[in-house]
PDB file of C-alpha atoms in Angstrom:
ATOM      1  CA  ILE A 279     142.276 100.397  90.542  1.00 56.00           C
ATOM      2  CA  ASP A 280     146.034 101.033  91.888  1.00 69.00           C
ATOM      3  CA  LYS A 281     146.311  97.466  92.992  1.00 76.00           C
ATOM      4  CA  GLY A 282     144.486  94.421  94.100  1.00 76.00           C
ATOM      5  CA  ALA A 283     143.702  90.640  93.846  1.00 79.00           C
ATOM      6  CA  LEU A 284     140.829  88.380  92.556  1.00 81.00           C
ATOM      7  CA  LYS A 285     140.050  85.349  95.017  1.00 82.00           C
ATOM      8  CA  PRO A 286     137.099  83.446  95.712  1.00 86.00           C
ATOM      9  CA  SER A 287     135.224  84.096  99.325  1.00 86.00           C
ATOM     10  CA  THR A 288     133.666  81.255 101.422  1.00 90.00           C
ATOM     11  CA  ALA A 289     131.540  84.685 102.879  1.00 88.00           C
ATOM     12  CA  ASP A 290     128.460  85.719 102.082  1.00 86.00           C
ATOM     13  CA  PHE A 291     127.766  88.532 100.048  1.00 82.00           C
ATOM     14  CA  GLU A 292     127.741  91.331 102.869  1.00 77.00           C
ATOM     15  CA  GLY A 293     130.508  90.313 104.435  1.00 81.00           C
ATOM     16  CA  ALA A 294     132.756  89.731 101.144  1.00 81.00           C
ATOM     17  CA  VAL A 295     132.163  92.955  99.844  1.00 78.00           C
ATOM     18  CA  PRO A 296     133.687  96.452 101.444  1.00 76.00           C
ATOM     19  CA  GLU A 297     131.430  98.874 103.115  1.00 75.00           C
ATOM     20  CA  SER A 298     132.059 101.489 100.383  1.00 74.00           C
ATOM     21  CA  CYS A 299     134.457 102.102  98.014  1.00 75.00           C
ATOM     22  CA  GLY A 300     137.370 104.301  98.829  1.00 74.00           C
ATOM     23  CA  ASP A 301     136.337 107.908  99.169  1.00 79.00           C
ATOM     24  CA  GLY A 302     132.654 107.382  97.824  1.00 78.00           C
ATOM     25  CA  PRO A 303     129.580 107.352  99.788  1.00 79.00           C
ATOM     26  CA  PRO A 304     128.595 104.291 101.602  1.00 75.00           C
ATOM     27  CA  PRO A 305     125.743 102.453 100.049  1.00 72.00           C
ATOM     28  CA  PRO A 306     122.529 102.590 101.374  1.00 75.00           C
ATOM     29  CA  LYS A 307     121.133 100.554 104.477  1.00 80.00           C
ATOM     30  CA  LYS A 308     118.990  97.736 103.825  1.00 84.00           C
ATOM     31  CA  ASP A 309     115.424  97.679 104.860  1.00 91.00           C
ATOM     32  CA  ALA A 310     115.586  94.856 107.292  1.00 91.00           C
ATOM     33  CA  ALA A 311     111.737  95.059 108.098  1.00 94.00           C
ATOM     34  CA  LEU A 312     111.300  94.617 104.050  1.00 95.00           C
ATOM     35  CA  GLU A 313     113.393  91.958 103.506  1.00 94.00           C
ATOM     36  CA  GLN A 314     111.805  89.773 106.821  1.00 96.00           C
ATOM     37  CA  ALA A 315     108.488  91.021 104.814  1.00 97.00           C
ATOM     38  CA  LYS A 316     109.400  89.654 102.046  1.00 96.00           C
ATOM     39  CA  LYS A 317     110.988  86.579 102.968  1.00 96.00           C
ATOM     40  CA  ALA A 318     108.097  85.764 104.920  1.00 97.00           C
ATOM     41  CA  PHE A 319     105.626  86.147 101.643  1.00 97.00           C
ATOM     42  CA  ALA A 320     107.313  84.035  99.802  1.00 95.00           C
ATOM     43  CA  ALA A 321     107.856  81.345 102.124  1.00 96.00           C
ATOM     44  CA  THR A 322     103.930  81.435 103.334  1.00 97.00           C
ATOM     45  CA  TYR A 323     102.199  82.760 100.297  1.00 96.00           C
ATOM     46  CA  GLY A 324     105.001  82.255  97.119  1.00 91.00           C
ATOM     47  CA  ASP A 325     102.995  79.412  95.551  1.00 94.00           C
ATOM     48  CA  GLN A 326      99.771  80.706  96.047  1.00 95.00           C
ATOM     49  CA  CYS A 327      99.878  84.568  94.955  1.00 95.00           C
ATOM     50  CA  ASP A 328      99.968  85.205  91.369  1.00 94.00           C
ATOM     51  CA  LYS A 329     103.334  85.871  90.110  1.00 91.00           C
ATOM     52  CA  GLU A 330     102.555  88.792  88.554  1.00 91.00           C
ATOM     53  CA  LEU A 331      99.761  91.967  88.057  1.00 86.00           C
ATOM     54  CA  PRO A 332      96.337  91.306  85.894  1.00 84.00           C
ATOM     55  CA  GLY A 333      97.616  92.716  82.444  1.00 84.00           C
ATOM     56  CA  GLY A 334     101.005  90.993  82.676  1.00 87.00           C
ATOM     57  CA  GLU A 335     102.992  93.431  84.260  1.00 89.00           C
ATOM     58  CA  PRO A 336     105.417  91.778  86.999  1.00 90.00           C
ATOM     59  CA  LEU A 337     104.877  92.527  90.594  1.00 88.00           C
ATOM     60  CA  ALA A 338     106.231  95.841  92.575  1.00 87.00           C
ATOM     61  CA  GLU A 339     107.649  96.357  95.773  1.00 92.00           C
ATOM     62  CA  PRO A 340     104.669  95.797  98.467  1.00 96.00           C
ATOM     63  CA  ASP A 341     102.924  98.980  99.761  1.00 96.00           C
ATOM     64  CA  ALA A 342     104.795 100.249 102.825  1.00 97.00           C
ATOM     65  CA  TYR A 343     102.716 102.091 105.736  1.00 98.00           C
ATOM     66  CA  SER A 344     104.128 103.811 109.083  1.00 96.00           C
ATOM     67  CA  LEU A 345     101.659 103.243 111.925  1.00 96.00           C
ATOM     68  CA  ARG A 346     102.224 105.496 115.259  1.00 95.00           C
ATOM     69  CA  TYR A 347     100.650 104.330 118.434  1.00 94.00           C
ATOM     70  CA  LYS A 348     100.976 104.427 121.983  1.00 91.00           C
ATOM     71  CA  ASP A 349     100.750 101.464 124.331  1.00 91.00           C
ATOM     72  CA  ALA A 350      97.649 101.286 126.531  1.00 90.00           C
ATOM     73  CA  GLY A 351      99.002 102.000 129.366  1.00 89.00           C
ATOM     74  CA  ALA A 352     101.539 104.244 128.052  1.00 88.00           C
ATOM     75  CA  GLU A 353     101.653 107.874 129.818  1.00 90.00           C
ATOM     76  CA  ALA A 354     101.373 111.203 128.481  1.00 89.00           C
ATOM     77  CA  ASP A 355     104.653 111.930 128.238  1.00 91.00           C
ATOM     78  CA  GLU A 356     105.914 108.727 126.576  1.00 91.00           C
ATOM     79  CA  PRO A 357     106.871 108.896 122.999  1.00 93.00           C
ATOM     80  CA  GLU A 358     104.830 107.299 120.173  1.00 93.00           C
ATOM     81  CA  ARG A 359     105.797 103.881 119.087  1.00 94.00           C
ATOM     82  CA  GLU A 360     106.147 103.168 115.200  1.00 95.00           C
ATOM     83  CA  THR A 361     105.720 100.180 112.988  1.00 96.00           C
ATOM     84  CA  ARG A 362     105.427  99.296 109.513  1.00 97.00           C
ATOM     85  CA  LEU A 363     102.235  97.673 107.831  1.00 98.00           C
ATOM     86  CA  PHE A 364     103.464  96.083 104.258  1.00 98.00           C
ATOM     87  CA  ARG A 365     100.691  94.851 101.871  1.00 98.00           C
ATOM     88  CA  PHE A 366     101.341  92.243  99.283  1.00 97.00           C
ATOM     89  CA  PHE A 367      99.114  91.789  96.102  1.00 96.00           C
ATOM     90  CA  CYS A 368      98.295  88.198  95.752  1.00 96.00           C
ATOM     91  CA  SER A 369      95.709  87.694  93.232  1.00 95.00           C
ATOM     92  CA  MET A 370      93.079  89.683  91.511  1.00 92.00           C
ATOM     93  CA  ALA A 371      89.814  88.153  89.284  1.00 87.00           C
ATOM     94  CA  ALA A 372      86.496  89.635  88.316  1.00 86.00           C
ATOM     95  CA  TYR A 373      85.593  91.857  90.847  1.00 89.00           C
ATOM     96  CA  ASN A 374      88.073  90.586  93.832  1.00 94.00           C
ATOM     97  CA  GLU A 375      91.242  91.375  94.764  1.00 93.00           C
ATOM     98  CA  SER A 376      93.331  89.867  97.795  1.00 96.00           C
ATOM     99  CA  ALA A 377      96.328  90.680  99.421  1.00 96.00           C
ATOM    100  CA  VAL A 378      98.332  89.960 102.465  1.00 97.00           C
ATOM    101  CA  TYR A 379      99.550  91.916 105.004  1.00 98.00           C
ATOM    102  CA  TYR A 380     102.688  92.008 107.652  1.00 97.00           C
ATOM    103  CA  VAL A 381     103.125  94.360 110.514  1.00 95.00           C
TER     104      VAL A 381
END
């Protein structure tokens, strides 16, 4: 560090830190769709679903799948559209497992 000073900030984290450090590479971009799905899952099912996997392992990131499609009225030369499907583990007991999906 050549020079600098630490000062309190009233900005949120993203606005308070620089985009990169000197000549280093920029940090990876956030996955906005994943973050939105995580927030929706936590708000809607956070209290209902298990906090860990059977066996006591912590929950991992949700499974994510890319879905490519064309709209029903799309012309043959129009490009495919893409959306993502997120699968969140919810609970497991005996021979049943439940999951929550977000598109």
